[in-house]
XYZ file of C-alpha atoms in Angstrom:
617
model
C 122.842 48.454 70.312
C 123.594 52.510 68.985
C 120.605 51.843 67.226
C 118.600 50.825 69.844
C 119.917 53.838 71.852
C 119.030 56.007 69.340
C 115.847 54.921 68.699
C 114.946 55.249 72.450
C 116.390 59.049 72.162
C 114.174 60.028 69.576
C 111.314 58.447 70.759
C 112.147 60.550 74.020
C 113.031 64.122 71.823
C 109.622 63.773 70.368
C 107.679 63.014 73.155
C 109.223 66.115 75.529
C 108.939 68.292 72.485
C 105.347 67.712 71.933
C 104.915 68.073 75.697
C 106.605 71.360 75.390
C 105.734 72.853 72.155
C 101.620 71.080 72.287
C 99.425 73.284 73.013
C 95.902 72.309 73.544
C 94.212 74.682 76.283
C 93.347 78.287 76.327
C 95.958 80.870 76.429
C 95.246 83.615 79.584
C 97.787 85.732 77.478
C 96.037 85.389 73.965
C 94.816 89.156 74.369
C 96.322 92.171 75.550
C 94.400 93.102 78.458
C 96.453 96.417 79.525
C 94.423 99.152 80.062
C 95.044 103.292 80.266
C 96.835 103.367 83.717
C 94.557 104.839 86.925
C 95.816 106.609 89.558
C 96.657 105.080 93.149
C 93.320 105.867 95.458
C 93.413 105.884 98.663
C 94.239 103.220 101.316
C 90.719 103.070 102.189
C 89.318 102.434 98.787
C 92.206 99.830 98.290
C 91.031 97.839 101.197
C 87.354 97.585 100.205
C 89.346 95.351 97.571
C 91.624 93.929 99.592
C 89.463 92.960 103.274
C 86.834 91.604 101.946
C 85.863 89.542 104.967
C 84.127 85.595 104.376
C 80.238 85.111 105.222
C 78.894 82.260 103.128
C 76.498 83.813 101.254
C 79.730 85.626 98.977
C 80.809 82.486 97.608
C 79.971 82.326 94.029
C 77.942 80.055 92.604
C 79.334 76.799 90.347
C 83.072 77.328 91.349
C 85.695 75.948 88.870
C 88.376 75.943 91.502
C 89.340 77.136 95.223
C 92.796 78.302 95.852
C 93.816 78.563 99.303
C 96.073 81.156 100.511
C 95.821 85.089 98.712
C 100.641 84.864 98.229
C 101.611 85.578 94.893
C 100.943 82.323 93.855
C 97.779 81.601 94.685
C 96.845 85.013 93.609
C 98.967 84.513 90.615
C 97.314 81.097 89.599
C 93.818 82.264 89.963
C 94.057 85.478 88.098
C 95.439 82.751 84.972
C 92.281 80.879 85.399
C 89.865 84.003 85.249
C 91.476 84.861 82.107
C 90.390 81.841 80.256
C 86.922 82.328 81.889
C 87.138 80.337 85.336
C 85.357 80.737 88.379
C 87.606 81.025 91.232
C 87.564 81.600 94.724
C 90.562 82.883 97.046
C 90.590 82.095 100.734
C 92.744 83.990 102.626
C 93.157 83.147 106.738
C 94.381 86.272 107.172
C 91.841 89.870 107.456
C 93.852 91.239 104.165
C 94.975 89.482 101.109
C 98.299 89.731 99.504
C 100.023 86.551 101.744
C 103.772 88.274 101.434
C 102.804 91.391 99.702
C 100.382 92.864 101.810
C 101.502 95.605 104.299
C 99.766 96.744 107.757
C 99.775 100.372 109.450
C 100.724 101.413 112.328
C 100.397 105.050 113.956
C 99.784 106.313 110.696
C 102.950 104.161 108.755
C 102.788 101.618 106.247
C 104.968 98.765 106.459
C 105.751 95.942 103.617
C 106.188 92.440 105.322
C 107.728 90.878 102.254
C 108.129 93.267 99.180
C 111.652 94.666 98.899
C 112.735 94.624 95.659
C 112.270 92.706 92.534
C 114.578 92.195 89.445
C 114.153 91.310 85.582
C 111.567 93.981 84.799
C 112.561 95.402 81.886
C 109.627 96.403 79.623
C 110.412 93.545 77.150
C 110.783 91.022 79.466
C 108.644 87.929 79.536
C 108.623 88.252 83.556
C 107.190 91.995 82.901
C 105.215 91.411 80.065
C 103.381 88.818 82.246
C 103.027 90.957 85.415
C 101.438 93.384 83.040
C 99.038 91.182 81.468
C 98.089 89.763 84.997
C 97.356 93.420 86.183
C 95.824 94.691 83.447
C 98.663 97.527 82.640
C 98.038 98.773 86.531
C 100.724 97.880 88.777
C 103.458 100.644 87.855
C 107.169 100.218 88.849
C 109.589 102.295 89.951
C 113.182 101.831 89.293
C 115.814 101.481 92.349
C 118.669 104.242 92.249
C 122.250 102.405 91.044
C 123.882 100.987 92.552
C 120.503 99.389 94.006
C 122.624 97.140 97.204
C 125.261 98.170 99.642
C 127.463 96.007 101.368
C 128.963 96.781 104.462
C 131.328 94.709 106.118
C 133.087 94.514 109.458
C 133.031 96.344 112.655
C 132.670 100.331 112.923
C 136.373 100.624 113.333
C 137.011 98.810 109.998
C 133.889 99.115 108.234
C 134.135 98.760 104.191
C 131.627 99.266 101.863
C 131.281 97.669 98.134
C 128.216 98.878 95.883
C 126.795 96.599 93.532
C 125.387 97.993 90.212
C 122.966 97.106 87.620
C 123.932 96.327 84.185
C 126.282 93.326 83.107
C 129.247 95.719 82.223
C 128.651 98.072 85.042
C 128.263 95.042 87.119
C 131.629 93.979 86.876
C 133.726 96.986 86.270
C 132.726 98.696 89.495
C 133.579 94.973 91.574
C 136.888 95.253 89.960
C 137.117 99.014 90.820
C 136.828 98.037 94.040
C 139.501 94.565 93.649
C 142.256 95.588 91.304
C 143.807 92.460 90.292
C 140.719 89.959 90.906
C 139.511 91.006 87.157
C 139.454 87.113 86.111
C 137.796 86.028 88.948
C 134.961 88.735 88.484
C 134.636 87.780 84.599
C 134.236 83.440 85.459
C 132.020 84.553 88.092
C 129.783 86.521 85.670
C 129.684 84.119 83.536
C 128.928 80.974 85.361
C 126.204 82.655 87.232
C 124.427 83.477 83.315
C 125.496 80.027 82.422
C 123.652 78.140 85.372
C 120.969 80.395 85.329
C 120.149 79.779 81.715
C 119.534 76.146 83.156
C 116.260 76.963 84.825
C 113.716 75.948 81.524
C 114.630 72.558 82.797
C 113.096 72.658 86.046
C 109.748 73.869 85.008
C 110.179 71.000 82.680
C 110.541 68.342 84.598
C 107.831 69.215 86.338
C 105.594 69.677 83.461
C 106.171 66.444 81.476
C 104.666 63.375 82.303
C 106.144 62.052 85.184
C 107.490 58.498 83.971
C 109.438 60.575 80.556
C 111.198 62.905 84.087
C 111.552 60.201 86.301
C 113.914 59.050 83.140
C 115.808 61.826 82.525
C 116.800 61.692 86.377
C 117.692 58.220 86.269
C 119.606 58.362 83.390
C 121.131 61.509 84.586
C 120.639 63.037 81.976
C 118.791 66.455 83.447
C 122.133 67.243 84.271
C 123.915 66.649 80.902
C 121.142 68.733 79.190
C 120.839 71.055 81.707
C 123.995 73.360 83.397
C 121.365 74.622 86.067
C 121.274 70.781 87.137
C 125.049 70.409 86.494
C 125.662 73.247 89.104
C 122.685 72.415 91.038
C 124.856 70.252 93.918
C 127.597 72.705 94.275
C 128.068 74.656 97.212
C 128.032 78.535 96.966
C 131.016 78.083 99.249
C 132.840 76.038 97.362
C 132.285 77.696 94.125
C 133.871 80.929 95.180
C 136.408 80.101 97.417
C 137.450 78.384 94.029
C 137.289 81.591 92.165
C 139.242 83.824 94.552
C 141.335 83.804 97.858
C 140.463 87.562 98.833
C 137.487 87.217 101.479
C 135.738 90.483 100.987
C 135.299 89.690 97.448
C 134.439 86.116 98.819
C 131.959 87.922 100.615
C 130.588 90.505 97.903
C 130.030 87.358 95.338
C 127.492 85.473 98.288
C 125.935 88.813 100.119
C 122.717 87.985 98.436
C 121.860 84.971 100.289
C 119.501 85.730 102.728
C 117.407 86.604 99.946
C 116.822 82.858 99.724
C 117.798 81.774 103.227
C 121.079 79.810 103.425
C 124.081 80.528 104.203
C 126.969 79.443 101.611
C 127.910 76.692 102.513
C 124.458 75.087 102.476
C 123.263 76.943 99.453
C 123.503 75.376 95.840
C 125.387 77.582 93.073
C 122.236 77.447 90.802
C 119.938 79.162 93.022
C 121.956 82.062 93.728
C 123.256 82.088 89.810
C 119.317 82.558 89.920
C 119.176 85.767 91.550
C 122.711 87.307 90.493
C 120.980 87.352 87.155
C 117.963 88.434 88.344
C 118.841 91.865 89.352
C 121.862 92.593 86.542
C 119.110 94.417 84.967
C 117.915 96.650 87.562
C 115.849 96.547 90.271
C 112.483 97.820 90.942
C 110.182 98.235 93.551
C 106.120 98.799 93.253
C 104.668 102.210 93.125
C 102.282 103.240 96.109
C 103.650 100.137 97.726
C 102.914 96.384 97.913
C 99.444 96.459 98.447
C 99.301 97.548 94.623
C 99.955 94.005 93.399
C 97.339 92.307 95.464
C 94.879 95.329 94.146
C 94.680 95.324 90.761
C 94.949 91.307 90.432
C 91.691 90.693 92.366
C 89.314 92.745 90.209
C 90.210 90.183 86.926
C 88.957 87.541 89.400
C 85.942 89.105 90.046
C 85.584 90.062 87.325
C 85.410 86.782 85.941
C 82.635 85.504 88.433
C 85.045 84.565 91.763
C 85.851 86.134 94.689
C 88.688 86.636 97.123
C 87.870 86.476 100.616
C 89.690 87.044 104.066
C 88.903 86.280 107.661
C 88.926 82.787 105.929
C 90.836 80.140 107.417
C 90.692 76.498 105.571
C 90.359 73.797 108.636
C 90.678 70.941 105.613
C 90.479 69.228 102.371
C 87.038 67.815 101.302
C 87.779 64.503 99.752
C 85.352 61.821 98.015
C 85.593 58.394 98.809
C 88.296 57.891 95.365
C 90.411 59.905 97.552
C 89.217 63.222 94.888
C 89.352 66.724 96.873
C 85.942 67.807 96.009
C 86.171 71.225 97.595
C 87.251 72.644 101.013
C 85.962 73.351 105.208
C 86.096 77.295 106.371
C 86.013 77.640 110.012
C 83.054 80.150 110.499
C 83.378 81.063 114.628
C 82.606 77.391 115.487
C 80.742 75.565 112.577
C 82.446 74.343 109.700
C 81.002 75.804 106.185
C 81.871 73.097 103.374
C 83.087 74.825 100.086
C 82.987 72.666 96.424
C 84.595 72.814 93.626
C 86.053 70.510 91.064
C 89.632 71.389 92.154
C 91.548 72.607 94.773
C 94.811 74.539 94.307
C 97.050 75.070 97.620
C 98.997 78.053 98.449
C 99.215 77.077 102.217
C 102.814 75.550 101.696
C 103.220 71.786 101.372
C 103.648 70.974 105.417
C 100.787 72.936 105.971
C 98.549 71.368 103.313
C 99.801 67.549 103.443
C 100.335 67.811 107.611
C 97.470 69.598 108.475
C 94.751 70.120 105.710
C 94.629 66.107 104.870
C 92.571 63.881 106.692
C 95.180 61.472 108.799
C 94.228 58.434 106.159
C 95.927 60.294 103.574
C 98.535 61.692 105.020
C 99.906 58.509 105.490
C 100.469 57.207 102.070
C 103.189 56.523 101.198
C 103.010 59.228 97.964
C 102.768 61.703 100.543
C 105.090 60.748 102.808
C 107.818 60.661 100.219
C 107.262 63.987 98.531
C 107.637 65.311 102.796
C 110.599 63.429 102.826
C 111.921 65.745 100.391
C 111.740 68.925 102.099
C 112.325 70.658 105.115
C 111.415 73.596 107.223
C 113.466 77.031 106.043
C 115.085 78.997 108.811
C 112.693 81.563 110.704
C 112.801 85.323 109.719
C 113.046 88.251 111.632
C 111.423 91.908 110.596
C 112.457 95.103 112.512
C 109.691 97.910 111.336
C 110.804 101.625 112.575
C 108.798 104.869 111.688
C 110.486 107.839 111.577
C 110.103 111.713 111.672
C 111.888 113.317 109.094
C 112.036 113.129 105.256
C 114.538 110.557 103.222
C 116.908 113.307 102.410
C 116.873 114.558 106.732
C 117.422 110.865 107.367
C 119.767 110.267 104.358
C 117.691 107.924 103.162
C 117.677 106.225 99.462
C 115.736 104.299 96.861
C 118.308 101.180 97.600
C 119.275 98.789 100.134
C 121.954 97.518 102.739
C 123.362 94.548 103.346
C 125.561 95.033 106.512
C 127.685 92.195 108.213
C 129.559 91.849 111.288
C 132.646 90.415 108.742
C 133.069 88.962 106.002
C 133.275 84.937 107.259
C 129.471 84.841 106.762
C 129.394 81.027 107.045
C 131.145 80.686 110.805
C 128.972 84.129 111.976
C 125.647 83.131 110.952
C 126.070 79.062 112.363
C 127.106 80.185 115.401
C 124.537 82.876 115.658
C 121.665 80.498 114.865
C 123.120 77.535 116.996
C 123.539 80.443 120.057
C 121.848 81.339 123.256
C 118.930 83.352 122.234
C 119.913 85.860 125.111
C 123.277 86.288 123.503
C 122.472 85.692 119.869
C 119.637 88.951 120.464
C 122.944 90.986 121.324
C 125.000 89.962 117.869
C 122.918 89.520 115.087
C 125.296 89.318 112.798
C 123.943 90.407 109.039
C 120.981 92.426 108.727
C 119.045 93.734 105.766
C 118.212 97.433 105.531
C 115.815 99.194 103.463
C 113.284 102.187 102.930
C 109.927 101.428 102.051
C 109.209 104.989 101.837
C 112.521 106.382 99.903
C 111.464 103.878 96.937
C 107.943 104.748 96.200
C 108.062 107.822 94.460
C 104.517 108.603 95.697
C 105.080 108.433 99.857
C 106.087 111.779 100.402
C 102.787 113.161 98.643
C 100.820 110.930 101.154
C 103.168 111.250 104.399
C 105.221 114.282 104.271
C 108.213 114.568 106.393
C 107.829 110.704 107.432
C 109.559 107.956 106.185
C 109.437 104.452 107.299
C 112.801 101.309 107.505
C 112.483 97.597 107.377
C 115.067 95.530 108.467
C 115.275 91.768 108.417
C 117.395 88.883 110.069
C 116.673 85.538 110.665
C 115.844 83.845 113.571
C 115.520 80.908 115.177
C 111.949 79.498 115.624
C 112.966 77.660 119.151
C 113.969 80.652 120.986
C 110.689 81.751 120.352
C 108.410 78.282 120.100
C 107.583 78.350 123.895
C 104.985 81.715 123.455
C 103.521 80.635 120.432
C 100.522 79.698 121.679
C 100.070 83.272 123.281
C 97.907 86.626 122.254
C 99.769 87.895 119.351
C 99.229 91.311 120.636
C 100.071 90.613 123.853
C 102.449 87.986 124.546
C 104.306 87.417 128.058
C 106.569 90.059 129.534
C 109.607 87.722 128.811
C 108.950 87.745 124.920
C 108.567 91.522 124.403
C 111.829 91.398 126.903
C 113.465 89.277 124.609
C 111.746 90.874 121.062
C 113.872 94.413 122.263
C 116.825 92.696 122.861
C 117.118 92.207 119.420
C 115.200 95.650 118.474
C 118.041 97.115 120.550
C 120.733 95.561 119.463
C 119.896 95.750 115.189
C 118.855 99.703 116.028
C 122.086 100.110 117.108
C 123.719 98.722 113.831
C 121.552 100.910 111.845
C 122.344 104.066 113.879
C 126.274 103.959 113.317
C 125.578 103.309 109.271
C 122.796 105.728 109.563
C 124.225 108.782 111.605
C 121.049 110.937 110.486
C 118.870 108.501 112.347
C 118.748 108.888 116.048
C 116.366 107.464 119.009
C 114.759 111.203 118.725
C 113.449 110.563 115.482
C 112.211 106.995 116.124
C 108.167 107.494 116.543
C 107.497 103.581 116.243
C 109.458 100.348 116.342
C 108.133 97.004 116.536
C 109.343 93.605 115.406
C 107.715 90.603 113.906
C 109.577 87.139 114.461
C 109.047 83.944 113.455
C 105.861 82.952 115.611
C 104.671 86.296 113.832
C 105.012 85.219 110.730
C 103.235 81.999 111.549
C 100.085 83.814 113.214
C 100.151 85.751 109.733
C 101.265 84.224 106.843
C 100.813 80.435 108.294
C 104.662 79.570 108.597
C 104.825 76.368 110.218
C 108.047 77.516 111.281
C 108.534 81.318 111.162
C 110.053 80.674 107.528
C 109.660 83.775 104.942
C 110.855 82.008 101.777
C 108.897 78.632 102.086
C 110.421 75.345 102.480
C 114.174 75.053 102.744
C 116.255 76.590 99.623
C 119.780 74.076 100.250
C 121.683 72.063 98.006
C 119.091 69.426 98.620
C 116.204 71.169 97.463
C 117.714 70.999 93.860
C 117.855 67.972 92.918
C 116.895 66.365 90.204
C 115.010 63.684 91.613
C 113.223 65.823 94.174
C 112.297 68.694 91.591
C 110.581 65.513 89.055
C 108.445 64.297 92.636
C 107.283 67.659 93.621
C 105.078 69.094 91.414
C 101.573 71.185 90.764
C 99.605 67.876 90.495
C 99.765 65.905 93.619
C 99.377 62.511 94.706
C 95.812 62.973 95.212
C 93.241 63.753 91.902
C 91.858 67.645 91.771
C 94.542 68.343 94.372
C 97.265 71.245 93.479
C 100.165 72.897 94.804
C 101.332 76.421 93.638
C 103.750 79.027 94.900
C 106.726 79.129 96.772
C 107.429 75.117 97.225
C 106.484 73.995 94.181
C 109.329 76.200 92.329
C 111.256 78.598 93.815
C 111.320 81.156 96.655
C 110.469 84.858 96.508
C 108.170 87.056 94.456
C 109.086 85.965 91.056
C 109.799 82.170 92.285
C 106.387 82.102 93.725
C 104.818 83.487 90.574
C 106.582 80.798 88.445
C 104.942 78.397 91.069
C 101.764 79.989 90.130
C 102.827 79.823 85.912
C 103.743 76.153 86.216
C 100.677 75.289 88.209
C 98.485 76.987 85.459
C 100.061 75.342 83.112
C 99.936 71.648 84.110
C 95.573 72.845 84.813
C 95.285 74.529 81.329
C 97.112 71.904 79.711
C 99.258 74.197 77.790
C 102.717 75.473 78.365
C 102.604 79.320 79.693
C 106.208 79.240 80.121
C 106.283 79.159 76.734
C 103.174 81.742 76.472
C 105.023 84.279 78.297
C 107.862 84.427 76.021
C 105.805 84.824 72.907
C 103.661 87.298 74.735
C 107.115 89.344 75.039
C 108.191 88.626 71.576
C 104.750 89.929 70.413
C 104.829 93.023 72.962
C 108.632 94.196 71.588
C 107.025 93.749 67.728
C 104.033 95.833 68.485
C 106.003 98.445 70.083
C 108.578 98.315 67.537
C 106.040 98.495 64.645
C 104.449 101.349 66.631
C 107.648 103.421 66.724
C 108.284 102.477 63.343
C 104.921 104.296 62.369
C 105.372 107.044 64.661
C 108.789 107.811 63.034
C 106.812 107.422 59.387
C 104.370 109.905 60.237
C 106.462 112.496 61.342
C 108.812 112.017 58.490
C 105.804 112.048 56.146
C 104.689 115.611 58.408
């Protein structure tokens, strides 16, 4: 019988590792595309890049693929393709690409809607490596001051603040700074958050390998013997930490991060906030001249490889065959349909929005479908507070980091009752809120806007107190929703204004806010959601995380971004890397690592040289 089980083993081992390690298609990191670095131009000349508006006769000719949806990860996927020489078009419903990272102006400031920070770019990373190769060397980054987060707890009267630092060892001897006598808890939490985040490679395998070879490993339960990302994945954040320590601020400082991903502790699985406690113990950056830059300077490799990335376009459906093959895709045009085909379409839209609305009914209801929707659910609507201000970061006391502030430190019991409220009375008590300047972080905004300086805030929301004007102008909604929309303007300024003394109601010179019918006029939330489907316990589960993957039910039909990995800028770009991977049949997980083994060598040898010559001199 040990035999037998053994035999089975290795037959597995070798077939994973060839899936793995196998190679077979073309490499989009194979050459080092960086190029001397340009300056930023002008917003003007960025969005003769960035609004290029859809008439038919711009679609290229002999299209190897159409992505819809301009995020990150559509973005992301199709800039992998035009580096191995595919033809790809971009259609984005919106009149600017970028999905998440573009940014609009208003009275002369520039607001990100989704851009805020992003971790793990060290120059030998494989995450920065990549975002170099897949901007040609052009999207430059600017690091956040340390410590790069703030959190503020409790009520005015008894308000305490903890700052969290970059840097493993800095990391943890400022917490315990701040909590003498908690120094064991600080260490096991440190190191189970690198322990279950060195777990992720399993995910993107499991949805890489052939599907039968992961459906085992779930069964068997063996993803989470081989895997301590999967061990972790059903614990509660909550439960976790309470286990670590009984002081509730430090409770508190250990979970702050969570409405990065959107659930509250309780709800939200250990290994997806290990995820982003690792993310950032490098540093944190933020892009410079602003998000628009990323969206920029990844559009010109698709052109430049014979596709296109068009706006004003929104996708109506999915072209299919009679084999149930998508064959391309419709574009509303004003009234009349114009039919789009390609061998292969790759979604960004989000999977409600592509099963539930871009398939025709037939297909919808397979069951195949059906059961991968059965799987997810909508994440919790966000809120976005934008506020233009007169007066330079140092008048306002402004900095290149961010705030987390909370009305205590029982984040659970606030933020349930909040969301379960009266929208009237929830607008008055919003009880964490996320600040940061835009503006104080790109090291180039005061050369554009002097003495201005811009603050985004965000919340969340929920998408019923808002459903019933959805259907309304955007621009000009019912008295009773801008009634209710300043309620909570009112209420967060407030909060900002007592942690912020240097900003007053003088020096406010615009304020609007975007919630989560916004975001679904915009970026095509079916629910107001800014981080995709729901991030919970349940989305991390083995058997779920096997089903939902790049290559769908249906043949030449692909999901990438945000629901097919992870949330956020760098989970939505591993959407994009897993998507091109299962395409390209090659493994640019994998790809990316050697591209950052090869990038430290050459750098190394280079310095090497450098030292040689003037030595030799």
């Amino acid at each position: 019988m040990w035999i037998s089980v053994a035999i089975v083993c290795a037959v597995l081992l070798a077939l994973i590792l060839k899936y793995i390690f196998t190679t077979p298609g073309p490499n989009p990191f194979a050459r080092d595309s960086r190029e001397p670095v340009r300056g930023i131009v002008p917003r003007k000349e960025k969005n003769k890049v960035l609004k290029q508006g859809f008439v038919a006769s711009k679609v290229p000719d002999n299209l190897d693929a159409v992505v819809i949806g301009s995020g990150i990860g559509g973005l992301g996927v199709a800039v992998l393709l035009a580096k191995v020489g595919k033809r790809v078009l971009v259609l984005e419903q919106h009149d600017r690409a970028g999905g998440c990272c573009h940014t609009f102006t208003e009275k002369g400031f520039e607001f990100d809607v989704g851009i805020h920070y992003i971790g793990d770019l060290l120059e030998h990373k494989p995450f920065r490596c990549m975002l170099d190769q897949m901007t040609n060397g052009q999207l430059q980054w600017e690091p956040l001051d340390n410590p790069y987060d703030w959190v503020v707890l409790g009520p005015p009267e008894n308000r305490r603040r903890y700052p969290i630092y970059s840097g493993t060892t800095r990391f943890s001897q400022e917490l315990k700074k701040c909590f003498p006598g908690e120094e064991k808890a600080i260490d096991e939490y440190i190191r189970l958050c690198k322990k279950t985040g060195r777990g992720i490679w399993f995910l993107a395998l499991l949805k890489l390998i052939p599907s039968p070879i992961a459906k085992f490993l779930v069964y068997t339960g063996l993803c989470r013997r081989l895997s301590s990302f999967f061990e972790m994945a059903d614990r509660s954040l909550t439960e976790v930490v309470n286990g670590l320590t009984e002081n509730k601020d430090l409770r508190a400082v250990f979970t702050y991060i969570f409405g990065t991903y959107g659930n509250i502790p309780k709800d939200a699985s250990f290994s997806m906030h290990s995820l982003l406690i690792t993310h950032y113990l490098n540093g944190a950056w933020y892009p410079k001249g602003g998000a628009t830059e990323i969206a920029y300077h990844m559009i010109p490799i698709i052109e430049k490889a014979g596709g296109a990335v068009l706006v004003r376009a929104p996708v109506n459906r999915i072209l299919f065959n009679s084999d149930k093959e998508a064959i391309g895709v419709s574009v509303m045009k004003g009234q009349e349909e114009v039919h789009i085909h390609a061998p292969m379409v790759i979604s960004d839209a989000g999977i409600f929005n592509t099963y539930q609305k871009l398939l025709p009914k037939e297909l919808q209801a397979m069951p195949e479908i059906q059961k991968h929707l059965s799987f997810m659910k909508n994440g919790e609507g966000g809120l976005s507070v934008f506020v233009g201000l007169d007066g330079s970061k140092e008048e306002l006391g402004l900095k290149a980091n961010n705030y987390w502030i909370f009305k205590e430190n029982n984040f659970d019991e606030l933020v349930e009752e909040y969301m379960n409220g009266d929208k009237e009375e929830s607008a008055k008590n919003v009880p964490l809120l996320f600040v940061a300047s835009p503006s104080a972080k790109d090291p180039i905004w005061q050369e554009q806007n002097p003495g201005k300086s811009t603050v985004s805030l965000v919340s969340f929301a929920n998408y019923s107190w808002f459903e019933e004007w959805k259907d309304g102008k955007v621009t000009n909604r019912s008295p009773e929703y801008k009634e209710l929309k300043q309620a909570f303007i009112d209420s967060i300024l407030d909060v900002v204004m007592d942690v912020f003394p240097k900003i007053t109601r003088d020096k406010i010179e615009y304020v609007d806010a975007g919630t989560p019918i916004t975001n679904t006029h915009y970026i095509g939330a079916p629910k107001g959601e800014i981080y995709g489907a729901d991030h919970g316990k349940e989305r991390f589960s083995p058997e779920l995380n096997a089903t939902i993957r790049p290559k769908t039910p249906l043949k030449n039909l692909y999901l990438t971004g945000q629901d097919v990995f992870l949330c956020g800028f760098a989970g939505a770009l591993a959407g994009a890397l897993t998507c091109g991977s299962v395409i390209l049949k090659r493994n640019l997980h994998l790809d990316a690592i050697a591209l950052a083994k090869r990038t430290r060598f050459m750098k190394q040898k280079g310095e090497n040289t450098n030292n040689s010559k003037h030595k030799q001199s």
